[in-house]
Amino acid sequence: MDYTQEINSAPVVLVEFYASWCPHCQRMMPIVEDIKTLLADNLKVVQLDIDENQEEADQAGVKSIPTFLLYDGGKEVMRETGEMSAEMLLKKIQDAIKE
């Protein structure tokens, strides 16, 4: 996978770096699915398992998981790490897109 190509594959792209063994990541899965459904018209969601995408994680400077990166026009506009509520993640995404 070409990370640069992926983050430029839609006007707005949310990338989540996670690991299947990470309890915080597991709790975020249904939240990310909700975001994917809610913002389907405005946002592409890409989920990358760091164990399978270490090179991409390094390229993005990901140090912990889950990490959420939001790209607008290929430019990083938001970076959040850790477990959070659906409302909080949604607000952070919407605030970043508005700016």
Tab-separated table of N, CA and C in Angstrom:
chain	number	residue	atom	x	y	z
A	1	MET	N	0.833	-1.192	0.000
A	1	MET	CA	0.000	0.000	0.000
A	1	MET	C	0.876	1.254	0.000
A	2	ASP	N	0.470	2.225	-0.763
A	2	ASP	CA	1.188	3.496	-0.817
A	2	ASP	C	0.455	4.492	0.076
A	3	TYR	N	1.075	4.818	1.219
A	3	TYR	CA	0.428	5.685	2.222
A	3	TYR	C	0.088	7.055	1.635
A	4	THR	N	1.012	7.655	0.916
A	4	THR	CA	0.784	8.972	0.327
A	4	THR	C	-0.388	8.924	-0.637
A	5	GLN	N	-0.451	7.882	-1.427
A	5	GLN	CA	-1.559	7.707	-2.370
A	5	GLN	C	-2.879	7.555	-1.605
A	6	GLU	N	-2.848	6.787	-0.525
A	6	GLU	CA	-4.052	6.525	0.277
A	6	GLU	C	-4.604	7.811	0.881
A	7	ILE	N	-3.735	8.658	1.446
A	7	ILE	CA	-4.228	9.882	2.097
A	7	ILE	C	-4.669	10.942	1.086
A	8	ASN	N	-4.340	10.708	-0.181
A	8	ASN	CA	-4.788	11.607	-1.237
A	8	ASN	C	-5.907	10.990	-2.076
A	9	SER	N	-6.436	9.849	-1.626
A	9	SER	CA	-7.422	9.114	-2.421
A	9	SER	C	-8.832	9.682	-2.299
A	10	ALA	N	-9.041	10.630	-1.397
A	10	ALA	CA	-10.334	11.297	-1.231
A	10	ALA	C	-10.033	12.688	-0.684
A	11	PRO	N	-10.982	13.636	-0.833
A	11	PRO	CA	-10.722	14.990	-0.307
A	11	PRO	C	-10.402	14.977	1.195
A	12	VAL	N	-11.158	14.188	1.974
A	12	VAL	CA	-10.915	14.096	3.417
A	12	VAL	C	-10.778	12.618	3.784
A	13	VAL	N	-9.659	12.296	4.456
A	13	VAL	CA	-9.370	10.898	4.813
A	13	VAL	C	-9.024	10.818	6.297
A	14	LEU	N	-9.706	9.918	7.008
A	14	LEU	CA	-9.377	9.627	8.407
A	14	LEU	C	-8.618	8.309	8.425
A	15	VAL	N	-7.410	8.331	8.979
A	15	VAL	CA	-6.607	7.109	9.092
A	15	VAL	C	-6.545	6.735	10.569
A	16	GLU	N	-6.875	5.488	10.851
A	16	GLU	CA	-6.730	4.983	12.221
A	16	GLU	C	-5.642	3.925	12.211
A	17	PHE	N	-4.628	4.128	13.053
A	17	PHE	CA	-3.611	3.093	13.268
A	17	PHE	C	-4.014	2.360	14.538
A	18	TYR	N	-4.100	1.042	14.455
A	18	TYR	CA	-4.553	0.230	15.583
A	18	TYR	C	-3.792	-1.087	15.592
A	19	ALA	N	-4.077	-1.903	16.605
A	19	ALA	CA	-3.565	-3.277	16.646
A	19	ALA	C	-4.671	-4.166	17.186
A	20	SER	N	-4.763	-5.366	16.645
A	20	SER	CA	-5.836	-6.281	17.044
A	20	SER	C	-5.731	-6.680	18.519
A	21	TRP	N	-4.524	-6.633	19.083
A	21	TRP	CA	-4.302	-7.034	20.477
A	21	TRP	C	-4.501	-5.881	21.470
A	22	CYS	N	-4.775	-4.680	20.983
A	22	CYS	CA	-4.870	-3.485	21.827
A	22	CYS	C	-6.297	-3.297	22.343
A	23	PRO	N	-6.513	-3.358	23.679
A	23	PRO	CA	-7.880	-3.231	24.211
A	23	PRO	C	-8.522	-1.874	23.899
A	24	HIS	N	-7.741	-0.803	23.915
A	24	HIS	CA	-8.285	0.523	23.592
A	24	HIS	C	-8.746	0.559	22.134
A	25	CYS	N	-7.957	-0.050	21.266
A	25	CYS	CA	-8.295	-0.107	19.835
A	25	CYS	C	-9.585	-0.904	19.632
A	26	GLN	N	-9.706	-2.013	20.366
A	26	GLN	CA	-10.901	-2.851	20.245
A	26	GLN	C	-12.146	-2.078	20.659
A	27	ARG	N	-12.034	-1.263	21.717
A	27	ARG	CA	-13.185	-0.468	22.163
A	27	ARG	C	-13.505	0.661	21.181
A	28	MET	N	-12.509	1.085	20.404
A	28	MET	CA	-12.733	2.148	19.413
A	28	MET	C	-13.358	1.619	18.117
A	29	MET	N	-13.258	0.315	17.867
A	29	MET	CA	-13.758	-0.259	16.603
A	29	MET	C	-15.223	0.108	16.306
A	30	PRO	N	-16.165	-0.125	17.245
A	30	PRO	CA	-17.566	0.229	16.930
A	30	PRO	C	-17.747	1.742	16.736
A	31	ILE	N	-16.945	2.528	17.435
A	31	ILE	CA	-17.013	3.991	17.304
A	31	ILE	C	-16.552	4.408	15.909
A	32	VAL	N	-15.470	3.814	15.447
A	32	VAL	CA	-14.966	4.124	14.102
A	32	VAL	C	-15.987	3.678	13.051
A	33	GLU	N	-16.636	2.551	13.277
A	33	GLU	CA	-17.690	2.093	12.351
A	33	GLU	C	-18.836	3.102	12.303
A	34	ASP	N	-19.218	3.635	13.471
A	34	ASP	CA	-20.279	4.651	13.533
A	34	ASP	C	-19.876	5.904	12.760
A	35	ILE	N	-18.638	6.341	12.958
A	35	ILE	CA	-18.121	7.541	12.266
A	35	ILE	C	-18.140	7.295	10.756
A	36	LYS	N	-17.715	6.089	10.370
A	36	LYS	CA	-17.685	5.711	8.951
A	36	LYS	C	-19.083	5.849	8.336
A	37	THR	N	-20.094	5.391	9.068
A	37	THR	CA	-21.477	5.456	8.589
A	37	THR	C	-21.998	6.891	8.599
A	38	LEU	N	-21.772	7.587	9.715
A	38	LEU	CA	-22.267	8.967	9.867
A	38	LEU	C	-21.696	9.916	8.824
A	39	LEU	N	-20.403	9.791	8.548
A	39	LEU	CA	-19.718	10.733	7.667
A	39	LEU	C	-19.381	10.128	6.299
A	40	ALA	N	-20.120	9.100	5.911
A	40	ALA	CA	-19.830	8.377	4.659
A	40	ALA	C	-19.745	9.298	3.448
A	41	ASP	N	-20.542	10.358	3.431
A	41	ASP	CA	-20.552	11.260	2.270
A	41	ASP	C	-19.387	12.247	2.277
A	42	ASN	N	-18.775	12.460	3.439
A	42	ASN	CA	-17.756	13.508	3.572
A	42	ASN	C	-16.346	13.000	3.829
A	43	LEU	N	-16.214	11.699	4.095
A	43	LEU	CA	-14.971	11.222	4.671
A	43	LEU	C	-14.693	9.784	4.253
A	44	LYS	N	-13.441	9.508	3.936
A	44	LYS	CA	-13.009	8.129	3.704
A	44	LYS	C	-12.267	7.691	4.961
A	45	VAL	N	-12.564	6.487	5.445
A	45	VAL	CA	-11.891	5.967	6.633
A	45	VAL	C	-10.971	4.820	6.220
A	46	VAL	N	-9.710	4.915	6.654
A	46	VAL	CA	-8.714	3.878	6.373
A	46	VAL	C	-8.212	3.366	7.718
A	47	GLN	N	-8.317	2.062	7.949
A	47	GLN	CA	-7.856	1.478	9.204
A	47	GLN	C	-6.644	0.591	8.911
A	48	LEU	N	-5.555	0.895	9.607
A	48	LEU	CA	-4.305	0.178	9.371
A	48	LEU	C	-3.803	-0.475	10.648
A	49	ASP	N	-3.636	-1.777	10.598
A	49	ASP	CA	-3.071	-2.526	11.717
A	49	ASP	C	-1.559	-2.273	11.705
A	50	ILE	N	-1.039	-1.734	12.815
A	50	ILE	CA	0.391	-1.379	12.833
A	50	ILE	C	1.302	-2.596	12.674
A	51	ASP	N	0.815	-3.759	13.072
A	51	ASP	CA	1.638	-4.963	12.928
A	51	ASP	C	1.818	-5.329	11.457
A	52	GLU	N	0.875	-4.952	10.619
A	52	GLU	CA	0.942	-5.250	9.191
A	52	GLU	C	1.389	-4.037	8.378
A	53	ASN	N	1.379	-2.852	8.990
A	53	ASN	CA	1.689	-1.606	8.272
A	53	ASN	C	2.704	-0.764	9.042
A	54	GLN	N	3.772	-1.411	9.512
A	54	GLN	CA	4.775	-0.727	10.329
A	54	GLN	C	5.437	0.425	9.569
A	55	GLU	N	5.699	0.203	8.301
A	55	GLU	CA	6.343	1.231	7.482
A	55	GLU	C	5.465	2.489	7.396
A	56	GLU	N	4.163	2.286	7.194
A	56	GLU	CA	3.232	3.406	7.109
A	56	GLU	C	3.125	4.117	8.452
A	57	ALA	N	3.109	3.347	9.540
A	57	ALA	CA	3.048	3.933	10.884
A	57	ALA	C	4.286	4.797	11.134
A	58	ASP	N	5.454	4.292	10.732
A	58	ASP	CA	6.695	5.060	10.880
A	58	ASP	C	6.644	6.326	10.031
A	59	GLN	N	6.167	6.195	8.802
A	59	GLN	CA	6.063	7.336	7.889
A	59	GLN	C	5.160	8.421	8.475
A	60	ALA	N	4.091	7.992	9.170
A	60	ALA	CA	3.139	8.940	9.749
A	60	ALA	C	3.578	9.423	11.136
A	61	GLY	N	4.663	8.850	11.667
A	61	GLY	CA	5.157	9.254	12.975
A	61	GLY	C	4.283	8.781	14.118
A	62	VAL	N	3.672	7.623	13.957
A	62	VAL	CA	2.777	7.078	14.978
A	62	VAL	C	3.597	6.412	16.072
A	63	LYS	N	3.385	6.861	17.313
A	63	LYS	CA	4.150	6.344	18.457
A	63	LYS	C	3.295	5.476	19.390
A	64	SER	N	1.974	5.686	19.378
A	64	SER	CA	1.101	4.879	20.232
A	64	SER	C	-0.221	4.640	19.506
A	65	ILE	N	-0.996	3.705	20.046
A	65	ILE	CA	-2.257	3.344	19.395
A	65	ILE	C	-3.401	3.344	20.399
A	66	PRO	N	-4.617	3.568	19.968
A	66	PRO	CA	-4.974	3.962	18.606
A	66	PRO	C	-4.570	5.415	18.320
A	67	THR	N	-4.179	5.680	17.091
A	67	THR	CA	-3.889	7.041	16.643
A	67	THR	C	-4.783	7.346	15.454
A	68	PHE	N	-5.398	8.515	15.497
A	68	PHE	CA	-6.283	8.968	14.424
A	68	PHE	C	-5.645	10.170	13.743
A	69	LEU	N	-5.488	10.081	12.433
A	69	LEU	CA	-4.933	11.176	11.641
A	69	LEU	C	-5.984	11.574	10.620
A	70	LEU	N	-6.265	12.863	10.559
A	70	LEU	CA	-7.233	13.359	9.585
A	70	LEU	C	-6.493	14.183	8.554
A	71	TYR	N	-6.709	13.840	7.297
A	71	TYR	CA	-6.067	14.544	6.189
A	71	TYR	C	-7.132	15.251	5.362
A	72	ASP	N	-6.893	16.508	5.071
A	72	ASP	CA	-7.775	17.298	4.220
A	72	ASP	C	-6.929	17.731	3.029
A	73	GLY	N	-7.265	17.239	1.851
A	73	GLY	CA	-6.458	17.537	0.673
A	73	GLY	C	-5.036	17.008	0.793
A	74	GLY	N	-4.870	15.877	1.486
A	74	GLY	CA	-3.552	15.268	1.641
A	74	GLY	C	-2.710	15.893	2.739
A	75	LYS	N	-3.236	16.925	3.419
A	75	LYS	CA	-2.493	17.621	4.474
A	75	LYS	C	-3.072	17.232	5.841
A	76	GLU	N	-2.184	16.886	6.779
A	76	GLU	CA	-2.652	16.502	8.112
A	76	GLU	C	-3.263	17.715	8.828
A	77	VAL	N	-4.524	17.561	9.258
A	77	VAL	CA	-5.208	18.659	9.947
A	77	VAL	C	-5.607	18.283	11.376
A	78	MET	N	-5.444	17.005	11.741
A	78	MET	CA	-5.784	16.564	13.100
A	78	MET	C	-4.985	15.316	13.412
A	79	ARG	N	-4.545	15.216	14.674
A	79	ARG	CA	-3.859	14.023	15.169
A	79	ARG	C	-4.325	13.816	16.599
A	80	GLU	N	-4.957	12.695	16.845
A	80	GLU	CA	-5.442	12.362	18.185
A	80	GLU	C	-5.022	10.934	18.512
A	81	THR	N	-4.662	10.728	19.759
A	81	THR	CA	-4.244	9.400	20.197
A	81	THR	C	-5.076	8.986	21.397
A	82	GLY	N	-5.425	7.722	21.448
A	82	GLY	CA	-6.097	7.178	22.616
A	82	GLY	C	-7.573	6.933	22.408
A	83	GLU	N	-8.142	6.348	23.434
A	83	GLU	CA	-9.550	5.994	23.412
A	83	GLU	C	-10.377	7.234	23.735
A	84	MET	N	-11.494	7.425	23.017
A	84	MET	CA	-12.373	8.569	23.280
A	84	MET	C	-13.792	8.199	22.886
A	85	SER	N	-14.723	9.023	23.302
A	85	SER	CA	-16.123	8.762	22.970
A	85	SER	C	-16.367	9.079	21.500
A	86	ALA	N	-17.454	8.533	20.970
A	86	ALA	CA	-17.835	8.809	19.582
A	86	ALA	C	-18.071	10.304	19.399
A	87	GLU	N	-18.714	10.928	20.386
A	87	GLU	CA	-19.028	12.361	20.322
A	87	GLU	C	-17.742	13.178	20.235
A	88	MET	N	-16.752	12.806	21.038
A	88	MET	CA	-15.492	13.559	21.065
A	88	MET	C	-14.755	13.419	19.729
A	89	LEU	N	-14.665	12.189	19.220
A	89	LEU	CA	-13.980	11.972	17.951
A	89	LEU	C	-14.703	12.703	16.821
A	90	LEU	N	-16.014	12.623	16.811
A	90	LEU	CA	-16.812	13.293	15.784
A	90	LEU	C	-16.590	14.800	15.828
A	91	LYS	N	-16.590	15.381	17.024
A	91	LYS	CA	-16.397	16.819	17.175
A	91	LYS	C	-14.994	17.227	16.691
A	92	LYS	N	-13.992	16.458	17.051
A	92	LYS	CA	-12.621	16.768	16.635
A	92	LYS	C	-12.504	16.734	15.110
A	93	ILE	N	-13.147	15.745	14.487
A	93	ILE	CA	-13.122	15.644	13.024
A	93	ILE	C	-13.832	16.841	12.402
A	94	GLN	N	-15.029	17.134	12.898
A	94	GLN	CA	-15.805	18.251	12.343
A	94	GLN	C	-15.104	19.584	12.536
A	95	ASP	N	-14.492	19.791	13.697
A	95	ASP	CA	-13.755	21.032	13.956
A	95	ASP	C	-12.566	21.165	13.011
A	96	ALA	N	-11.861	20.060	12.773
A	96	ALA	CA	-10.679	20.085	11.909
A	96	ALA	C	-11.054	20.348	10.453
A	97	ILE	N	-12.180	19.815	10.028
A	97	ILE	CA	-12.618	19.993	8.629
A	97	ILE	C	-13.075	21.434	8.394
A	98	LYS	N	-13.702	22.044	9.406
A	98	LYS	CA	-14.226	23.410	9.287
A	98	LYS	C	-13.123	24.437	9.113
A	99	GLU	N	-11.986	24.189	9.770
A	99	GLU	CA	-10.904	25.194	9.787
A	99	GLU	C	-10.277	25.417	8.426
